[in-house]
Short mmCIF file of C-alpha atoms and ligand atoms in Angstrom, two decimals:
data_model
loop_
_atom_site.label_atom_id
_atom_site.label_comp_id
_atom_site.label_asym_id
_atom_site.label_seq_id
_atom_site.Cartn_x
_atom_site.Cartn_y
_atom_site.Cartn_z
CA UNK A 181 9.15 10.68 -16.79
CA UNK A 182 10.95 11.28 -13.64
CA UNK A 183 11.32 7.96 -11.36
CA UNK A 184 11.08 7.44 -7.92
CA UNK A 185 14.23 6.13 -5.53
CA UNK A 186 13.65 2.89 -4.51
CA UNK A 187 14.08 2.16 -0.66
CA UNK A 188 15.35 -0.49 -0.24
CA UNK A 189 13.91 -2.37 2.68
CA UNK A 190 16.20 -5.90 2.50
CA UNK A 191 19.31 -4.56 2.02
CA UNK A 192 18.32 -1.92 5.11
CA UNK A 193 16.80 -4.96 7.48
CA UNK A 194 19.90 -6.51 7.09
CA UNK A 195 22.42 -4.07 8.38
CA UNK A 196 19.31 -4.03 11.56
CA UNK A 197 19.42 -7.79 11.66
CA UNK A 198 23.93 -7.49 12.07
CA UNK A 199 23.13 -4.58 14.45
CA UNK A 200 20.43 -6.81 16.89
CA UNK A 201 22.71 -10.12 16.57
CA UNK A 202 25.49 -7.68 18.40
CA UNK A 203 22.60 -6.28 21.08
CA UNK A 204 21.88 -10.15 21.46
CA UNK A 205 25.50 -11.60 21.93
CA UNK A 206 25.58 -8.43 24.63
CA UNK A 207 23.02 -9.36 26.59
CA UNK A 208 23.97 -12.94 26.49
CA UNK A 209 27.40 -11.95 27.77
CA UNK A 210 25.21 -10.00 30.64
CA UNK A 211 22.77 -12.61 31.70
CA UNK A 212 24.25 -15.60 30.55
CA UNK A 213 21.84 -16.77 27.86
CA UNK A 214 20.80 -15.60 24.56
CA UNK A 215 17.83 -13.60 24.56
CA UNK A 216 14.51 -16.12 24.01
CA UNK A 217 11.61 -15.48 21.19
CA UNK A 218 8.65 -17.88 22.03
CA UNK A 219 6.54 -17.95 18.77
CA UNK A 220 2.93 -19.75 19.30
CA UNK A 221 1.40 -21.40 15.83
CA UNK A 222 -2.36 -22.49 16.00
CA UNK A 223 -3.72 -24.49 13.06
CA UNK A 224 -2.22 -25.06 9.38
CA UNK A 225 -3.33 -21.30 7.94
CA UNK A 226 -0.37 -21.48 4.97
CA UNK A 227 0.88 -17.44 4.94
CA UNK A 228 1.15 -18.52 8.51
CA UNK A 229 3.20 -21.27 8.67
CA UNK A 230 5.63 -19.47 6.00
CA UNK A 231 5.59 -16.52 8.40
CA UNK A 232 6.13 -18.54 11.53
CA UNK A 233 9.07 -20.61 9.63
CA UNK A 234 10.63 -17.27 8.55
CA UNK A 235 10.31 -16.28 11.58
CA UNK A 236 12.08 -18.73 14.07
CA UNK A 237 15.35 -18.93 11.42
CA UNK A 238 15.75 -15.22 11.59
CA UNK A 239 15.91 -15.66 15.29
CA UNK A 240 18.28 -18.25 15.42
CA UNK A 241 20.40 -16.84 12.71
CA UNK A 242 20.72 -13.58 14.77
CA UNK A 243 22.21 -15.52 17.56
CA UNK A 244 18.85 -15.56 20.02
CA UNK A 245 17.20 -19.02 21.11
CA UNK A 246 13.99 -19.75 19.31
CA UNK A 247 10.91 -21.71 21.06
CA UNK A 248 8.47 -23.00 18.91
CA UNK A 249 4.80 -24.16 19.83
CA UNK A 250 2.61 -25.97 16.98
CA UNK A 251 -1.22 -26.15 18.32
CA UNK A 252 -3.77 -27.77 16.32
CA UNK A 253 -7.04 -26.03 14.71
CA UNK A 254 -9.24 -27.26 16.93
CA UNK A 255 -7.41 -26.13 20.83
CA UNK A 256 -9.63 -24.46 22.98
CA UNK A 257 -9.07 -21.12 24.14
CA UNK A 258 -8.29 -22.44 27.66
CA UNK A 259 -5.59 -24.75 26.47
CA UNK A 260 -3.68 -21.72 24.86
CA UNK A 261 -4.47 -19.41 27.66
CA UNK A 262 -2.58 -21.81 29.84
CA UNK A 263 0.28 -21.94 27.97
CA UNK A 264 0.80 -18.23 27.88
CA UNK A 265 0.39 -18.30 31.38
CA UNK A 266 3.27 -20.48 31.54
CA UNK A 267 5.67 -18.61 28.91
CA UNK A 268 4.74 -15.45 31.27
CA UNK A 269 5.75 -16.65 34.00
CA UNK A 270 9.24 -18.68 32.48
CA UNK A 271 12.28 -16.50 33.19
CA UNK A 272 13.75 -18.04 30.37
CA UNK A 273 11.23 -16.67 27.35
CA UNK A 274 11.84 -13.03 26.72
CA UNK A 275 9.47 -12.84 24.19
CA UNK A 276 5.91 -14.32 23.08
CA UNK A 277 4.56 -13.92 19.79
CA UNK A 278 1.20 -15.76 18.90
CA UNK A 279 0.72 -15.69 15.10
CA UNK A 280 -2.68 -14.47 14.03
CA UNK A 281 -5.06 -14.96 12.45
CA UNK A 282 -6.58 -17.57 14.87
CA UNK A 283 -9.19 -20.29 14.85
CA UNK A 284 -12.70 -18.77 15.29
CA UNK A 285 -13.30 -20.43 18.46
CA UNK A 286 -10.46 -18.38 19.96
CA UNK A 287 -11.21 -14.84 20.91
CA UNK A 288 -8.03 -12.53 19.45
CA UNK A 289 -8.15 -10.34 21.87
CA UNK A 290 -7.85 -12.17 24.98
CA UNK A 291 -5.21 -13.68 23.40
CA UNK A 292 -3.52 -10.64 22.83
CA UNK A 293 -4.06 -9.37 25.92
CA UNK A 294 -3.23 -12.27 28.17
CA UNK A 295 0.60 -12.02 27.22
CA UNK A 296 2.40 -10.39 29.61
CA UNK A 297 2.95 -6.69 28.70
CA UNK A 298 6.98 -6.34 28.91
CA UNK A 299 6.96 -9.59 26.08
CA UNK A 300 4.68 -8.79 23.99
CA UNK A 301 7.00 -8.33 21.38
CA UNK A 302 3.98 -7.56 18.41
CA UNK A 303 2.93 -4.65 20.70
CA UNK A 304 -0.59 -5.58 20.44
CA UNK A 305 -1.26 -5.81 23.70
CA UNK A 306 -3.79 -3.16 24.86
CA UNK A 307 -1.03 -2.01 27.31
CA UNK A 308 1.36 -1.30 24.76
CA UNK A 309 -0.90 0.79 22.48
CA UNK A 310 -2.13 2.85 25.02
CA UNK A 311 1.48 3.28 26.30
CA UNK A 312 2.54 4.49 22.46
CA UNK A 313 -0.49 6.37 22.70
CA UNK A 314 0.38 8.00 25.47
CA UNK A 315 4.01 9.32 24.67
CA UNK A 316 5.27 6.61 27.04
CA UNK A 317 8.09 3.27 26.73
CA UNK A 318 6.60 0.27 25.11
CA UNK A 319 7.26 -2.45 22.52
CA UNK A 320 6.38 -1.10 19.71
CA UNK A 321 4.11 -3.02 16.65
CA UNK A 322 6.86 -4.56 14.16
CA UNK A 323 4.98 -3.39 10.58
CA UNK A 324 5.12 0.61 12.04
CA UNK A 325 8.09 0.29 13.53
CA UNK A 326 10.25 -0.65 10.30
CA UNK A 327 8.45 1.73 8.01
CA UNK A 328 9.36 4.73 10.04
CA UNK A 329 13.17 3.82 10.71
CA UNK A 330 12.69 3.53 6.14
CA UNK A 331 11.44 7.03 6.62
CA UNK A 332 13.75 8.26 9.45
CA UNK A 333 16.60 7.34 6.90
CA UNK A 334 15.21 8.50 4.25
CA UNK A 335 13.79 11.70 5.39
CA UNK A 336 15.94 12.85 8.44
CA UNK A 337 13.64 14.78 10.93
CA UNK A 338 9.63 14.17 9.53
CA UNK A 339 8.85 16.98 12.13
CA UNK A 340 5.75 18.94 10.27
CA UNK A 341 6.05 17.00 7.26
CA UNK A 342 2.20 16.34 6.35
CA UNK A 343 1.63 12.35 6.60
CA UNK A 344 -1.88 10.28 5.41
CA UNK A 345 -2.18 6.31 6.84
CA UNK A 346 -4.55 4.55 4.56
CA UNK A 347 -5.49 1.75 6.59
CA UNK A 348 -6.83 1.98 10.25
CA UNK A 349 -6.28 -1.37 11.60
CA UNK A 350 -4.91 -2.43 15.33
CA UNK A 351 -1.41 -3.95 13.78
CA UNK A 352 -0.72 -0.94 11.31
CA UNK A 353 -2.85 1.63 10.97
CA UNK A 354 -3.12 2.62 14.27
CA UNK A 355 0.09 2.53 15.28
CA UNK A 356 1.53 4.39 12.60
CA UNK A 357 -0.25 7.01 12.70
CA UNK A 358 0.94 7.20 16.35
CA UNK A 359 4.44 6.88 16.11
CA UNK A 360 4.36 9.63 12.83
CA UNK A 361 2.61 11.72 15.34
CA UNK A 362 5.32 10.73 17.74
CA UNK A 363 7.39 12.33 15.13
CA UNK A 364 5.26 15.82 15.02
CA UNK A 365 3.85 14.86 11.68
CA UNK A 366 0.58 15.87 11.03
CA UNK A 367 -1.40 13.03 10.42
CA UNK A 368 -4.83 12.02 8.88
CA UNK A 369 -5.88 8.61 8.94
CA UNK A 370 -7.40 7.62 5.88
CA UNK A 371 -9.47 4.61 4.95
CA UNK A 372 -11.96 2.44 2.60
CA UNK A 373 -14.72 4.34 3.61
CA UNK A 374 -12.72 7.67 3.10
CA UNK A 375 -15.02 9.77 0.63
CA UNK A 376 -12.26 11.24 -1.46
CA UNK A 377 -9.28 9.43 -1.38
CA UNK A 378 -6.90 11.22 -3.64
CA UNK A 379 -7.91 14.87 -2.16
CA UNK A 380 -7.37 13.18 1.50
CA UNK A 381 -3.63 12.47 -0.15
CA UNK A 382 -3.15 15.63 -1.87
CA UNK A 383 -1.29 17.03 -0.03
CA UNK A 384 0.84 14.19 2.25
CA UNK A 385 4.56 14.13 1.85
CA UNK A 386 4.15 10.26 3.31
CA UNK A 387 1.55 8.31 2.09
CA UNK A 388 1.66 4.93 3.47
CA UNK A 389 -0.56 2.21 2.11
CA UNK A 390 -1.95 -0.43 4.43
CA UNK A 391 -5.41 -0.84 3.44
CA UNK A 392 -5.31 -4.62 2.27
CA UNK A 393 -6.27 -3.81 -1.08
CA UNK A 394 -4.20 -4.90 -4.63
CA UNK A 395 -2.65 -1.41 -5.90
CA UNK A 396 -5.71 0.53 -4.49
CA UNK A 397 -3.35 3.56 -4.55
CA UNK A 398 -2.06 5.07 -7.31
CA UNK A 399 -0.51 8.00 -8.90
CA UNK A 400 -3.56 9.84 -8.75
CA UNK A 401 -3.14 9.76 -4.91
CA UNK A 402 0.79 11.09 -4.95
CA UNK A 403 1.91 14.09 -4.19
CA UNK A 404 4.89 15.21 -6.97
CA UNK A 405 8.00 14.21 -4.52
CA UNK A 406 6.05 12.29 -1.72
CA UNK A 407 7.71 8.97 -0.13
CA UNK A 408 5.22 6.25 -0.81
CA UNK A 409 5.40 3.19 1.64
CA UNK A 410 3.60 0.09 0.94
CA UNK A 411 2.71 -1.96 3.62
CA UNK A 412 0.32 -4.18 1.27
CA UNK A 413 1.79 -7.85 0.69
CA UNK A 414 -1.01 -9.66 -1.75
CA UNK A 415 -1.12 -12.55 -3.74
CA UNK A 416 -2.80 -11.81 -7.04
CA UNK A 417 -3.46 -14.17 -9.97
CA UNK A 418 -0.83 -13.57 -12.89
CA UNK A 419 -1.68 -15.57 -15.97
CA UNK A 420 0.58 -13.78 -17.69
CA UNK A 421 3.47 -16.06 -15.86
CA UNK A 422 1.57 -19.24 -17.27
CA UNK A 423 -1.82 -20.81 -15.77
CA UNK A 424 -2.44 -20.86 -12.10
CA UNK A 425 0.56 -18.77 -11.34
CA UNK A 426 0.74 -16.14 -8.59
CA UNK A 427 2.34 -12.42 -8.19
CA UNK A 428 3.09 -10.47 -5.04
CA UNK A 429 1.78 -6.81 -4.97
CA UNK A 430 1.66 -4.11 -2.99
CA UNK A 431 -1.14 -2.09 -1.81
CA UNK A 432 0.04 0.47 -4.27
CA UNK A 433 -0.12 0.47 -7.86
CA UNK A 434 3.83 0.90 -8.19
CA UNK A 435 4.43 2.03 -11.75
CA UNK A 436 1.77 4.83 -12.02
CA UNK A 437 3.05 5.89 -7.62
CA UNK A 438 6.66 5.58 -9.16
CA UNK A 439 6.26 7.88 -11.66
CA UNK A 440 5.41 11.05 -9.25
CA UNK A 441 6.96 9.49 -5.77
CA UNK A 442 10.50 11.52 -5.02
CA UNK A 443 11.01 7.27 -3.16
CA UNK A 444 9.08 4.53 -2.95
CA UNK A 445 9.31 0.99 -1.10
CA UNK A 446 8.74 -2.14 -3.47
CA UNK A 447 6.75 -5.09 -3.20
CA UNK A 448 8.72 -7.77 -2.09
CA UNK A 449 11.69 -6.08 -0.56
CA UNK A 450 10.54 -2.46 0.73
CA UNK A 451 8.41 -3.06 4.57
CA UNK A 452 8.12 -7.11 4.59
CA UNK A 453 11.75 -7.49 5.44
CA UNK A 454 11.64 -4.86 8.25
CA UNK A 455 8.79 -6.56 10.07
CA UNK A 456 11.46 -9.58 10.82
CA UNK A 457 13.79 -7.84 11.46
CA UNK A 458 11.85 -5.38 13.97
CA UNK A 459 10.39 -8.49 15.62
CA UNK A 460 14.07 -9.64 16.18
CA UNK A 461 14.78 -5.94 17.64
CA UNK A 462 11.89 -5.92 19.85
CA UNK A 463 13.15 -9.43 21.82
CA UNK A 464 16.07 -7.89 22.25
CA UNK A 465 14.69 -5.02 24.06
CA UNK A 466 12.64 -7.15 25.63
CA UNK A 467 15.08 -9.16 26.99
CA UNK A 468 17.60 -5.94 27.86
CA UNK A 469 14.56 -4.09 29.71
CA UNK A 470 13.31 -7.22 31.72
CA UNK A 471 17.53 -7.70 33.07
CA UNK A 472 18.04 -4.13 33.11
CA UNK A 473 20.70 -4.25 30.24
CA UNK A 474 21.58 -1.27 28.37
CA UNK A 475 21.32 -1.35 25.09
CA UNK A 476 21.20 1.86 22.62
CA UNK A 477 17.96 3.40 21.30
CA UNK A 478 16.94 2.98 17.71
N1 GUN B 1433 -0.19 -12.06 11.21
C1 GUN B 1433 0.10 -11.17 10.22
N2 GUN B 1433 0.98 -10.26 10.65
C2 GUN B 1433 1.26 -10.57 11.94
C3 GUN B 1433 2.13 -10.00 12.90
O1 GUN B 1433 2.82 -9.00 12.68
N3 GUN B 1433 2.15 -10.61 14.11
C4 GUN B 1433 1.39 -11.70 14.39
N4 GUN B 1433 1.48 -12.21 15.60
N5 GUN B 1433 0.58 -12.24 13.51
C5 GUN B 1433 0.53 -11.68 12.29
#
């Protein structure tokens, strides 16, 4: 049986990560200090804290200055309002990142919405998705952003290449789907409640999985020759591995996709690594846009 090409995400986010650490050292030269990621952790959520840590050594290993808040569970939304208030209105932060999930006291969305617009370098902020929306600059969600630059490389032009986003949520779905439309794809947003799955996939030369759910998508779902990209990152028992013990899997069930893909992304190493490394291209945008330093388009 045929087997897919394997995209290979780490070995891509890399070459980004050289490619931003340049971009940063630029506008360092230009403004006289290395761009500036503030990253905001509430509570003791464990992905998060992983996520977080990952997060502020990337930074610093691509030359920028990372700025690290640690909140406990139990701050009140006014507390953390306040302090993005003041991270908005320091010069010296570039970007603001608050990691969800968050405390249920907290209300996400004014969160989300009371960083300022030109450092909101998730692209969640309400401005930013309507500016994608719209056709118009913005920071751009990190997740969507690094699986199509995978599929720009892979692909070339997607221009009328048929493309199905399982998943309809504010960080992925969404935004996907907007930036493959971006792309003239056409597009179909698919999800759990979708009645038939594998006919809504028939017929999508991208099929990208972000629906939350352990190898929900399989080769039944693949078009012969599509590029599957897996956005799913889930921890699943494995007794197999000895009592206990964990596995990471995709969204997608990869040996039955692999067999009828034409390339596929794996679970670890196909999107996860592009997120970072996205994240570390967006502050450096961020930073180049609010100094008015050119730096090239991606
Ligand atoms: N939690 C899971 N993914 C993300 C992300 O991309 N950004 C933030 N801020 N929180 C997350």
């Amino acid at each position: 049986m045929a087997q897919a090409e394997v995209i290979d995400g780490k070995a891509f986010s890399e070459n980004l990560v050289k490619m931003v650490a340049v971009e940063a050292k630029s506008i360092e030269v230009a403004i006289g200090r290395a761009p500036a990621l503030a990253v905001v952790l509430v509570g003791e959520h464990p992905a998060s804290a992983v996520y977080v840590r990952n997060k502020i050594e990337r930074t610093t290993a691509a030359g920028m200055r990372s700025i690290e808040h640690r909140l406990p569970t139990t701050i009140d939304q006014a507390t953390l309002l306040t302090l993005i208030a003041e991270m908005n209105a320091d010069d010296a932060v570039d970007g603001i990142l608050v990691q969800l999930p968050l405390p249920d006291q907290i209300d996400e969305d004014a969160v989300i919405n009371a960083i300022a617009p030109e450092k909101d370098v998730d692209g969640f902020h309400v401005v930013n998705a309507g500016l994608l929306a719209t056709g118009q600059q913005s920071l751009v969600p990190c997740t969507p952003y690094g699986c199509l630059l995978l599929l720009r490389d892979q692909l070339g032009s997607l221009s009328g290449l048929n493309a199905v986003v399982v998943g309809r949520s504010n960080i992925v779905g969404k935004p996907m789907a907007q930036l493959l439309l971006r792309e003239s794809c056409t597009v179909t947003i698919a999800h759990s409640r979708t009645k038939d799955l594998p006919a809504a996939c028939a017929n999508a030369d991208i099929l990208v999985a972000a629906v939350g759910r352990p190898e929900m998508i399989t080769g039944d779902h693949v078009k012969q020759g599509a590029t599957v990209i897996d956005v799913g990152i889930n921890r699943v028992p494995a007794p197999e591995r000895g009592e206990g013990k964990f596995r990471l899997t995709g969204d997608v069930d990869y040996a039955s996709a692999a067999e009828k893909a034409g390339a596929i992304t794996p679970v670890p190493g196909g999107v996860g690594p592009m997120t970072i490394g996205c994240l570390l291209r967006n502050t450096a945008v961020a930073a180049a846009r609010r100094f008015n330093v050119s730096i090239g388009d991606i």
